[in-house]
Coordinates of C-alpha atoms in Angstrom, one line a residue:
X1 CA 9.0 9.8 -3.3
X2 CA 12.4 8.9 -1.7
X3 CA 15.2 8.3 -3.6
X4 CA 15.9 8.8 -7.3
X5 CA 18.3 7.3 -10.0
X6 CA 18.2 8.8 -13.4
X7 CA 19.4 7.1 -16.7
X8 CA 20.7 9.2 -19.6
X9 CA 17.9 8.6 -22.3
X10 CA 17.2 4.9 -22.3
X11 CA 20.7 3.8 -21.2
X12 CA 19.7 2.0 -18.1
X13 CA 22.6 0.1 -17.2
X14 CA 23.5 -2.8 -14.7
X15 CA 25.1 -0.1 -12.6
X16 CA 21.9 1.8 -12.5
X17 CA 20.0 -1.3 -11.3
X18 CA 22.6 -2.1 -8.7
X19 CA 22.5 1.3 -7.2
X20 CA 18.6 1.0 -7.1
X21 CA 19.3 -2.2 -5.1
X22 CA 21.3 -0.4 -2.7
X23 CA 18.7 2.3 -2.3
X24 CA 15.3 0.4 -2.4
X25 CA 13.6 -2.9 -2.6
X26 CA 11.2 -1.5 -5.1
X27 CA 11.6 0.4 -8.2
X28 CA 9.4 2.8 -10.2
X29 CA 10.3 3.1 -13.9
X30 CA 9.1 6.0 -15.8
X31 CA 10.5 6.2 -19.2
X32 CA 9.5 8.0 -22.6
X33 CA 6.3 6.4 -24.2
X34 CA 7.8 6.0 -27.4
X35 CA 9.2 2.7 -29.0
X36 CA 12.8 3.1 -27.7
X37 CA 11.2 4.0 -24.0
X38 CA 9.3 0.9 -24.2
X39 CA 12.3 -1.0 -25.1
X40 CA 14.2 0.2 -22.4
X41 CA 11.3 -0.2 -19.9
X42 CA 11.4 -4.0 -20.8
X43 CA 15.3 -4.0 -20.4
X44 CA 15.5 -2.1 -17.0
X45 CA 12.6 -4.5 -15.7
X46 CA 14.7 -7.5 -16.6
X47 CA 17.5 -6.0 -15.0
X48 CA 16.0 -5.1 -12.0
X49 CA 13.9 -8.5 -11.6
X50 CA 17.3 -10.3 -11.7
X51 CA 18.5 -8.5 -8.8
X52 CA 15.2 -9.5 -7.0
X53 CA 13.7 -6.1 -6.9
X54 CA 9.9 -5.3 -7.2
X55 CA 9.1 -3.2 -10.3
X56 CA 6.4 -0.7 -10.8
X57 CA 5.8 1.1 -14.4
X58 CA 4.4 4.3 -14.7
X59 CA 2.8 4.8 -18.2
X60 CA 2.7 8.2 -19.8
X61 CA 0.3 9.4 -22.6
X62 CA 1.5 8.0 -26.0
X63 CA 4.5 10.2 -27.6
X64 CA 5.1 12.0 -24.2
X65 CA 8.2 11.9 -22.2
X66 CA 8.4 12.9 -18.5
X67 CA 9.6 16.5 -18.9
X68 CA 7.1 17.2 -21.9
X69 CA 4.3 15.8 -19.9
X70 CA 5.2 17.8 -16.8
X71 CA 5.3 20.9 -18.9
X72 CA 1.8 20.2 -20.7
X73 CA 0.1 18.8 -17.8
X74 CA 1.6 20.0 -14.8
X75 CA 3.2 18.2 -11.5
X76 CA -0.1 16.8 -10.4
X77 CA -1.0 15.1 -13.5
X78 CA 2.6 13.4 -13.5
X79 CA 2.2 12.4 -10.2
X80 CA -1.1 10.9 -11.1
X81 CA 0.9 8.8 -13.6
X82 CA 3.2 7.8 -10.9
X83 CA 0.6 7.0 -8.4
X84 CA -1.2 4.8 -11.2
X85 CA 1.8 2.8 -11.8
X86 CA 1.2 -0.9 -12.2
X87 CA 3.5 -3.7 -11.1
X88 CA 5.7 -4.4 -13.9
X89 CA 4.3 -7.9 -14.8
X90 CA 0.6 -6.4 -14.9
X91 CA 1.8 -3.7 -17.1
X92 CA 3.4 -6.1 -19.6
X93 CA 0.2 -8.3 -19.4
X94 CA -2.0 -5.2 -20.2
X95 CA 0.3 -4.5 -23.1
X96 CA -0.2 -7.9 -24.1
X97 CA -4.0 -7.9 -23.7
X98 CA -4.0 -4.9 -25.8
X99 CA -2.8 -6.3 -28.9
X100 CA -5.2 -8.2 -31.3
X101 CA -3.7 -12.0 -31.4
X102 CA -5.6 -13.5 -34.0
X103 CA -3.0 -15.6 -35.8
X104 CA -0.8 -18.5 -34.5
X105 CA 2.3 -16.4 -35.3
X106 CA 1.0 -13.4 -33.5
X107 CA 0.6 -15.5 -30.3
X108 CA 3.8 -17.3 -30.5
X109 CA 5.6 -14.0 -31.0
X110 CA 3.7 -12.4 -28.0
X111 CA 4.9 -15.5 -26.0
X112 CA 8.4 -15.1 -27.0
X113 CA 8.3 -11.5 -26.3
X114 CA 7.5 -12.2 -22.7
X115 CA 10.0 -15.0 -22.5
X116 CA 13.0 -12.8 -21.1
X117 CA 10.8 -11.6 -18.3
X118 CA 9.8 -15.1 -17.2
X119 CA 13.4 -16.2 -17.0
X120 CA 14.1 -13.7 -14.2
X121 CA 11.0 -14.3 -12.4
X122 CA 10.8 -17.2 -9.7
X123 CA 8.6 -19.6 -7.9
X124 CA 4.8 -18.7 -7.4
X125 CA 5.0 -15.3 -9.1
X126 CA 6.2 -16.8 -12.4
X127 CA 3.7 -19.7 -12.3
X128 CA 0.9 -17.1 -11.5
X129 CA 1.8 -14.9 -14.5
X130 CA 2.1 -18.0 -16.8
X131 CA -1.2 -19.0 -15.9
X132 CA -2.7 -15.6 -16.8
X133 CA -0.9 -15.6 -20.1
X134 CA -2.0 -19.1 -20.8
X135 CA -5.5 -18.2 -20.1
X136 CA -5.6 -15.2 -22.0
X137 CA -4.1 -16.9 -25.4
X138 CA -6.0 -20.0 -24.9
X139 CA -2.9 -22.1 -24.3
X140 CA -1.8 -24.5 -21.6
X141 CA 1.2 -23.6 -19.5
X142 CA 3.1 -26.6 -21.0
X143 CA 2.8 -25.3 -24.3
X144 CA 4.1 -21.8 -23.4
X145 CA 7.2 -23.5 -21.6
X146 CA 7.7 -25.6 -24.8
X147 CA 7.8 -22.4 -26.9
X148 CA 10.4 -20.9 -24.3
X149 CA 12.5 -24.3 -24.3
X150 CA 12.7 -24.7 -28.2
X151 CA 13.6 -21.0 -28.4
X152 CA 16.3 -21.2 -26.0
X153 CA 17.7 -24.3 -27.7
X154 CA 17.6 -22.4 -31.0
X155 CA 19.5 -19.4 -29.6
X156 CA 22.0 -22.0 -27.8
X157 CA 22.8 -23.7 -31.0
X158 CA 23.2 -20.4 -33.0
X159 CA 25.6 -19.1 -30.4
X160 CA 27.6 -22.2 -30.1
X161 CA 31.0 -22.0 -31.9
X162 CA 30.9 -23.8 -35.3
X163 CA 33.5 -26.6 -35.6
X164 CA 35.6 -26.7 -38.8
X165 CA 35.3 -30.2 -40.3
X166 CA 38.4 -32.2 -39.8
X167 CA 40.6 -32.5 -42.6
X168 CA 41.9 -36.1 -43.2
X169 CA 45.6 -36.5 -42.9
X170 CA 47.2 -38.7 -45.4

């Protein structure tokens, strides 16, 4: 497998990402398959993408962590999970297509959930994945970009410092 960098629990930091960048151009993530692990996978992917690294994600059976899965299924089963790892965006696309997105709110929420990943992708790769998301959701790329832009404007306005009204001086 080569080099390994371990994070304590799901605390994958910018320093971990920087260390990965020193050691490799491609990173394989293997976090617990629970809610915290899935959030950590997304955040780690964003950090690694922002450094220009290729990311693959190995998926354990639901409710498992690497140690428990190794203890139950053995090293060959864990290695098979690693061998079956998907490129990160394919992994997130697979997760998206597994959701029953029937309502407009569900589709908007799904698009917003991918936004942070798209902001750190660049060029052709971003465009190709945008095309896939748009096709799956039955949207145009322009519509997705509008969701990203409006969400970004809303966040920026919420983070902007509030000015106190000027009091009149008599």
